[in-house]
Coordinates of C-alpha atoms (C1' of nucleotides) in Angstrom, one line a residue:
Chain A
M1 CA -37.5 11.1 10.9
K2 CA -35.5 13.6 8.9
D3 CA -32.5 11.3 8.6
L4 CA -34.6 8.5 7.2
K5 CA -36.0 10.6 4.5
K6 CA -32.6 12.0 3.8
A7 CA -31.3 8.4 3.5
E8 CA -33.9 7.3 1.0
D9 CA -33.3 10.4 -1.2
L10 CA -29.6 9.8 -1.1
R11 CA -29.9 6.2 -2.1
V12 CA -32.0 6.8 -5.2
R13 CA -29.8 9.6 -6.5
L14 CA -26.5 7.9 -5.7
I15 CA -27.5 4.6 -7.4
S16 CA -28.7 6.5 -10.4
W17 CA -25.5 8.6 -10.6
Y18 CA -23.4 5.4 -10.2
A19 CA -25.2 3.8 -13.1
D20 CA -23.9 6.5 -15.4
N21 CA -20.5 7.2 -13.9
A22 CA -19.0 4.0 -12.6
R23 CA -15.5 3.5 -13.9
P24 CA -14.8 0.3 -15.8
L25 CA -12.4 -1.5 -13.4
P26 CA -11.1 -5.0 -13.9
W27 CA -12.5 -6.4 -10.7
R28 CA -15.9 -5.1 -11.7
E29 CA -15.9 -7.5 -14.5
T30 CA -16.0 -10.6 -12.3
H31 CA -18.4 -12.1 -9.7
D32 CA -15.7 -14.5 -8.4
P33 CA -15.5 -13.9 -4.7
Y34 CA -11.9 -15.0 -4.7
L35 CA -10.9 -12.2 -7.2
I36 CA -13.0 -9.6 -5.4
W37 CA -11.2 -10.6 -2.2
I38 CA -7.9 -10.1 -3.9
S39 CA -8.9 -6.8 -5.2
E40 CA -10.1 -5.6 -1.8
I41 CA -6.8 -6.6 -0.2
M42 CA -4.8 -4.8 -2.8
L43 CA -6.9 -1.7 -2.6
Q44 CA -6.3 -1.3 1.1
Q45 CA -4.6 2.1 1.4
T46 CA -3.7 1.9 -2.2
Q47 CA -5.1 3.9 -5.1
V48 CA -7.1 2.3 -7.9
A49 CA -4.7 3.3 -10.6
T50 CA -1.8 1.7 -8.7
V51 CA -3.6 -1.5 -8.1
I52 CA -4.9 -2.2 -11.7
P53 CA -1.7 -3.7 -13.2
Y54 CA -1.0 -5.7 -10.1
Y55 CA -4.5 -7.1 -10.0
L56 CA -4.2 -8.1 -13.7
K57 CA -0.9 -9.8 -13.2
F58 CA -2.1 -11.5 -10.0
S59 CA -5.4 -12.8 -11.4
K60 CA -3.6 -14.2 -14.4
R61 CA -0.9 -15.9 -12.4
F62 CA -3.2 -17.1 -9.6
P63 CA -6.6 -17.5 -11.3
T64 CA -8.0 -19.6 -8.5
I65 CA -7.6 -19.8 -4.8
K66 CA -6.1 -23.2 -5.1
R67 CA -3.4 -21.9 -7.4
L68 CA -2.6 -19.2 -4.8
A69 CA -2.5 -21.7 -2.0
E70 CA -0.2 -24.0 -3.9
A71 CA 2.2 -21.2 -5.0
S72 CA 5.3 -20.3 -3.0
L73 CA 5.3 -17.3 -0.8
E74 CA 8.3 -16.0 -2.6
E75 CA 6.5 -16.0 -5.9
V76 CA 3.5 -14.1 -4.3
L77 CA 5.9 -11.6 -2.8
A78 CA 7.7 -11.2 -6.0
L79 CA 4.5 -10.4 -7.8
W80 CA 3.5 -8.0 -5.0
S81 CA 6.8 -6.2 -5.2
G82 CA 6.3 -2.4 -5.6
L83 CA 2.8 -2.5 -4.3
G84 CA 3.8 -2.0 -0.7
Y85 CA 2.4 -3.2 2.6
Y86 CA 3.9 -6.6 2.0
K87 CA 2.3 -8.2 5.0
R88 CA -0.9 -8.2 2.8
A89 CA 0.8 -10.6 0.5
R90 CA 1.8 -12.9 3.3
Q91 CA -1.7 -12.8 4.8
V92 CA -3.4 -13.3 1.4
K93 CA -1.3 -16.4 0.9
Q94 CA -1.9 -17.7 4.4
S95 CA -5.6 -17.0 4.2
A96 CA -5.8 -18.9 0.9
E97 CA -4.3 -22.0 2.7
Q98 CA -6.8 -21.6 5.6
I99 CA -9.7 -21.3 3.2
I100 CA -8.7 -24.4 1.3
K101 CA -8.3 -26.3 4.6
G102 CA -11.1 -24.9 6.7
F103 CA -13.7 -23.6 4.3
D104 CA -13.6 -26.1 1.4
G105 CA -11.8 -23.6 -0.8
L106 CA -14.8 -21.1 -0.7
I107 CA -14.4 -17.5 0.4
P108 CA -16.6 -17.5 3.6
R109 CA -19.9 -15.8 3.3
V110 CA -20.2 -15.4 7.1
H111 CA -19.0 -12.2 8.6
K112 CA -17.3 -13.8 11.6
D113 CA -15.5 -16.3 9.4
L114 CA -14.1 -13.6 7.2
L115 CA -12.9 -11.6 10.1
S116 CA -11.0 -14.7 11.4
L117 CA -8.8 -14.6 8.3
P118 CA -5.6 -12.6 8.5
G119 CA -5.7 -9.3 6.7
I120 CA -9.5 -9.0 6.7
G121 CA -10.9 -6.4 9.0
K122 CA -14.4 -4.9 9.3
Y123 CA -14.1 -2.9 6.0
T124 CA -12.9 -5.7 3.9
A125 CA -15.3 -8.2 5.3
G126 CA -18.2 -5.9 4.5
A127 CA -16.9 -5.2 1.1
I128 CA -16.6 -8.9 0.2
L129 CA -20.0 -9.8 1.6
S130 CA -21.8 -6.9 -0.1
I131 CA -20.0 -6.9 -3.4
A132 CA -19.3 -10.6 -4.0
Y133 CA -22.4 -12.1 -2.2
D134 CA -24.8 -9.2 -2.3
L135 CA -25.4 -9.4 1.4
N136 CA -26.5 -6.4 3.4
Y137 CA -23.3 -5.3 5.1
P138 CA -22.0 -1.7 5.3
I139 CA -18.5 -0.5 4.6
L140 CA -16.5 2.4 5.9
D141 CA -13.3 3.4 4.1
G142 CA -11.6 6.7 3.6
N143 CA -14.0 7.7 0.8
V144 CA -17.1 6.8 2.8
M145 CA -15.8 8.6 5.9
R146 CA -15.3 11.7 3.8
V147 CA -18.7 11.6 2.2
L148 CA -20.6 10.8 5.4
S149 CA -18.8 13.3 7.5
R150 CA -19.8 16.0 5.0
V151 CA -23.4 14.8 4.3
F152 CA -24.0 14.8 8.1
A153 CA -21.6 17.7 8.8
M154 CA -19.7 15.9 11.5
D155 CA -17.0 18.3 12.9
E156 CA -15.3 15.9 15.3
V157 CA -11.8 14.6 14.5
L158 CA -12.3 11.3 12.6
N159 CA -10.0 9.0 14.4
A160 CA -11.7 8.9 17.8
K161 CA -13.5 5.6 18.6
G162 CA -16.8 7.3 19.2
V163 CA -16.7 9.0 15.8
Q164 CA -15.8 5.8 14.1
N165 CA -18.8 4.1 15.7
K166 CA -21.1 6.9 14.6
L167 CA -19.8 6.6 11.1
W168 CA -20.3 2.9 11.0
S169 CA -23.8 3.3 12.3
L170 CA -24.6 5.9 9.6
A171 CA -23.1 3.6 6.9
E172 CA -25.4 0.9 8.1
K173 CA -28.5 3.1 8.3
I174 CA -28.2 4.5 4.8
L175 CA -27.8 1.0 3.3
P176 CA -30.6 0.0 1.0
E177 CA -32.5 -3.3 1.5
K178 CA -31.2 -4.6 -1.7
K179 CA -28.1 -4.2 -3.9
A180 CA -25.8 -3.3 -0.9
G181 CA -22.8 -4.1 -3.0
M182 CA -23.7 -1.6 -5.7
F183 CA -24.6 1.0 -3.2
N184 CA -21.4 0.6 -1.3
Q185 CA -19.4 0.9 -4.4
A186 CA -21.4 4.0 -5.4
L187 CA -20.6 5.6 -2.1
M188 CA -16.9 5.0 -2.6
E189 CA -17.0 6.0 -6.2
L190 CA -18.5 9.3 -5.2
G191 CA -15.7 9.9 -2.8
A192 CA -13.2 9.0 -5.5
L193 CA -14.6 11.1 -8.3
I194 CA -16.7 13.9 -6.8
C195 CA -16.4 14.3 -3.0
L196 CA -12.7 14.8 -3.1
P197 CA -10.4 15.6 -0.1
S198 CA -10.0 19.2 1.0
G199 CA -7.1 20.6 -0.8
K200 CA -8.4 19.3 -4.0
K201 CA -11.5 21.2 -5.0
S202 CA -14.7 19.2 -4.3
L203 CA -16.9 19.1 -7.3
C204 CA -20.1 19.8 -5.5
H205 CA -21.7 21.2 -8.6
D206 CA -21.6 17.7 -10.1
C207 CA -22.6 15.9 -7.0
P208 CA -25.9 14.0 -7.1
I209 CA -26.5 14.4 -3.4
S210 CA -25.4 17.9 -2.8
E211 CA -29.0 18.9 -1.8
S212 CA -28.9 16.3 1.0
C213 CA -25.4 17.4 2.1
E214 CA -25.3 19.5 5.3
A215 CA -21.7 20.5 4.7
H216 CA -22.6 21.8 1.2
Q217 CA -25.6 23.8 2.6
K218 CA -23.5 25.3 5.4
D219 CA -20.5 25.9 3.2
L220 CA -18.3 23.6 5.3
V221 CA -17.1 21.2 2.7
S222 CA -13.6 22.5 2.6
Q223 CA -13.3 22.2 6.3
L224 CA -14.5 18.6 6.6
P225 CA -13.6 16.0 7.4
K226 CA -11.4 17.0 10.3
L227 CA -8.4 14.7 10.2
P228 CA -6.0 13.8 13.0
E229 CA -2.5 15.2 13.0
K230 CA 0.1 13.1 11.3
R231 CA 3.4 11.9 12.6
E232 CA 6.3 14.1 11.7
K233 CA 8.5 12.8 8.9
V234 CA 11.9 11.7 9.8
K235 CA 14.7 12.4 7.4
I236 CA 17.2 9.6 6.8
Q237 CA 20.3 9.4 4.7
Q238 CA 21.8 6.2 3.5
V239 CA 24.4 5.0 1.1
M240 CA 23.8 2.1 -1.2
F241 CA 26.2 0.1 -3.3
L242 CA 26.1 -1.5 -6.7
L243 CA 28.9 -4.0 -6.3
L244 CA 29.5 -5.2 -9.8
E245 CA 31.3 -8.3 -11.0
K246 CA 31.3 -10.2 -14.3
K247 CA 28.1 -12.1 -13.6
G248 CA 26.0 -9.3 -12.1
F249 CA 25.6 -7.3 -9.0
L250 CA 25.3 -8.2 -5.3
I251 CA 22.0 -8.3 -3.4
L252 CA 21.3 -9.1 0.2
Q253 CA 18.1 -10.4 1.9
R254 CA 16.8 -8.3 4.7
P255 CA 16.4 -10.1 8.1
D256 CA 13.1 -11.2 9.5
D257 CA 12.9 -8.7 12.3
V258 CA 13.1 -5.4 10.3
L259 CA 11.1 -3.3 8.0
L260 CA 10.6 -5.0 4.6
K261 CA 11.4 -8.4 6.1
G262 CA 12.8 -11.0 3.8
M263 CA 12.9 -8.6 0.8
W264 CA 16.0 -8.4 -1.3
E265 CA 17.9 -5.2 -1.5
L266 CA 21.2 -3.6 -2.5
P267 CA 23.9 -3.6 0.2
G268 CA 24.0 -0.3 2.1
K269 CA 23.7 1.4 5.4
E270 CA 22.1 4.4 7.1
I271 CA 24.5 7.2 7.7
S272 CA 24.6 10.3 10.0
D273 CA 25.7 13.8 9.1
Q274 CA 29.1 13.0 7.6
P275 CA 29.6 13.6 3.9
H276 CA 28.2 10.6 2.1
Q277 CA 31.4 10.2 0.0
E278 CA 33.4 9.5 3.2
A279 CA 30.7 7.3 4.6
A280 CA 30.5 5.3 1.4
Y281 CA 34.2 4.6 1.5
Q282 CA 34.2 3.7 5.2
I283 CA 31.1 1.5 5.1
L284 CA 32.4 -0.3 2.1
K285 CA 35.6 -1.1 3.9
E286 CA 34.3 -1.8 7.4
D287 CA 31.0 -3.6 6.6
F288 CA 31.9 -5.3 3.3
A289 CA 35.6 -5.6 3.5
V290 CA 36.0 -3.9 0.2
D291 CA 39.0 -1.5 0.0
G292 CA 38.5 0.8 -2.9
N293 CA 37.0 4.0 -4.0
P294 CA 33.3 3.7 -5.1
H295 CA 32.1 5.9 -7.9
Y296 CA 29.3 8.2 -7.0
L297 CA 26.3 7.6 -9.3
S298 CA 23.5 9.7 -8.1
S299 CA 21.1 10.3 -5.2
L300 CA 17.4 9.6 -5.0
S301 CA 14.5 10.0 -2.7
H302 CA 12.3 7.3 -1.4
S303 CA 9.7 7.4 1.4
I304 CA 8.5 4.6 3.6
T305 CA 5.6 5.5 5.8
Y306 CA 6.9 8.4 8.0
R307 CA 10.5 8.1 6.7
A308 CA 11.9 10.3 4.0
I309 CA 15.0 8.6 2.8
T310 CA 17.7 10.1 0.7
C311 CA 19.7 7.4 -0.9
H312 CA 23.2 8.0 -2.2
V313 CA 24.1 5.4 -4.8
Y314 CA 27.7 4.3 -5.4
L315 CA 29.1 1.9 -7.8
I316 CA 32.2 -0.2 -7.7
H317 CA 33.6 -3.1 -9.6
V318 CA 34.9 -6.0 -7.6
S319 CA 37.2 -8.8 -8.8
G320 CA 40.3 -10.7 -7.7
E321 CA 41.5 -10.2 -4.2
V322 CA 38.9 -7.5 -3.5
K323 CA 36.1 -9.8 -4.3
K324 CA 37.6 -12.7 -2.4
S325 CA 37.7 -10.4 0.7
L326 CA 34.1 -9.4 0.1
M327 CA 33.0 -13.0 -0.2
N328 CA 34.8 -13.9 3.0
R329 CA 32.9 -11.2 4.8
L330 CA 29.6 -12.3 3.3
E331 CA 30.1 -15.9 4.4
S332 CA 30.8 -14.8 7.9
R333 CA 27.4 -13.2 8.1
T334 CA 24.1 -15.0 8.4
L335 CA 22.5 -12.8 5.8
E336 CA 21.6 -14.5 2.5
Y337 CA 23.3 -13.0 -0.5
R338 CA 23.2 -13.5 -4.3
W339 CA 24.9 -12.2 -7.4
I340 CA 22.2 -11.5 -10.0
Q341 CA 21.6 -9.9 -13.3
R342 CA 19.1 -7.1 -13.7
D343 CA 16.4 -9.2 -15.2
E344 CA 16.4 -11.7 -12.3
L345 CA 15.0 -9.1 -10.0
Q346 CA 11.5 -9.5 -11.1
D347 CA 11.4 -13.1 -9.7
L348 CA 12.6 -12.0 -6.3
P349 CA 10.7 -10.1 -3.5
H350 CA 12.0 -6.6 -3.5
S351 CA 10.9 -3.0 -2.6
S352 CA 10.6 -0.4 -5.3
L353 CA 13.8 1.4 -4.0
I354 CA 15.9 -1.1 -5.9
D355 CA 13.8 -0.6 -9.0
K356 CA 14.5 3.2 -8.8
V357 CA 18.2 2.5 -8.6
M358 CA 18.0 0.3 -11.7
L359 CA 16.2 3.0 -13.6
L360 CA 19.0 5.4 -12.5
L361 CA 21.3 3.0 -14.2
D362 CA 19.9 3.2 -17.6
P363 CA 21.8 6.2 -18.9
V364 CA 25.2 4.7 -17.9
Q365 CA 24.5 1.1 -18.4
K366 CA 26.4 0.7 -21.6
D367 CA 29.5 1.8 -19.8
L368 CA 29.1 -0.8 -17.1
F369 CA 28.8 -4.1 -18.9
Chain B
dA1 C1' -5.5 5.5 21.6
dA2 C1' -1.5 5.6 19.0
dA3 C1' 2.0 3.6 16.1
dT4 C1' 3.3 1.0 12.2
dC5 C1' 3.4 -0.7 7.7
dG6 C1' 5.0 1.1 1.2
dG7 C1' 4.6 3.6 -2.3
dG8 C1' 2.8 6.7 -5.5
dG9 C1' -1.0 9.8 -7.7
dT10 C1' -2.3 14.4 -7.3
dT11 C1' -2.1 19.1 -6.4
Chain C
dA1 C1' 6.2 19.0 -0.2
dA2 C1' 1.8 17.7 1.7
dC3 C1' -2.1 15.0 1.5
dC4 C1' -4.3 10.7 1.3
dC5 C1' -5.5 6.4 -0.8
dA6 C1' -11.7 0.5 -1.3
dG7 C1' -7.2 -0.5 6.3
dA8 C1' -5.3 -4.1 9.5
dT9 C1' -2.7 -5.2 13.3
dT10 C1' 0.2 -4.5 17.1
dT11 C1' 1.6 -1.9 21.0

DNA sequence: AAATCGGGGTT
DNA sequence: AACCCAGATTT
């Protein structure tokens, strides 16, 4: 079999390359299945460089699964703030409780048990089993898909079910009999450092397995893998308010049935085509019962999945009767609200948009307080 | 099968 | 501004 010979050749070269080129990453310094699990969840659709500081904070604050299970969800979400995909934080917390209860506090080493936990799919289960327990399970992530689709010159669009099955099957076939964890990481590392997405230049001249790579031989590297079309971006405009009073500024908690559920944010609203100055005045009056002219601070961009948000930030001091009117309006709503200082934000679940607004504030802060 | 969920690193 | 990242889950 040609494929089998190819697989053996590929294994040897890849492992050897990895020995010399593996990046020193924090989660590579531990054998604790709990910490490896946490790293894998954080790394879902999230780049290594982004994850590192969060992983370090998390492993320090919740060094054991028991500590995580006993923590409050709010604290976990606060620590996760800025990392995105906040469902992961809820699921990690929920899984920790399930593991304490149902698995004696030990991260399962059975594939089916891992898959039963929220937030763990086929990739993450394989990663935990191979990396933490050195069991022979394949993985298939974005990196591995790119590498395999090139090595085997697969020209079908990747998202189809049949193609996915084929890729999983290949990932399983090329797996060595021992050291699956190291091999899996080597495959991903190759995708991260050498076999880069089209658009970036692939570094085939440094690739340890270019001789086994069909795409390289046929000069198809820049055309593979074939990716599905992406959803069109939707442009959204919104206004956002810094309502300042003596003791700080106002934040609201998002409801449970929307994007970023339960996260704290500045008061604001999506607007249509009207000038944002007018919208700001009107929304302040109608939605927050504040009659006054907000001061335009600046606008910033923020994107959430397919949404490209332009956020116009306004600032207004509230006190006396104006504040009383605002408080009345807030009390009549079911939304939670708080007045906080800037340094209290880090203890509350919040998206990075509000952090961007805070940074915007730096140049003018001395004029505010 | 397609849509949804965050945010930023990189080019 | 586009692409895509150590994907999972819901529709």
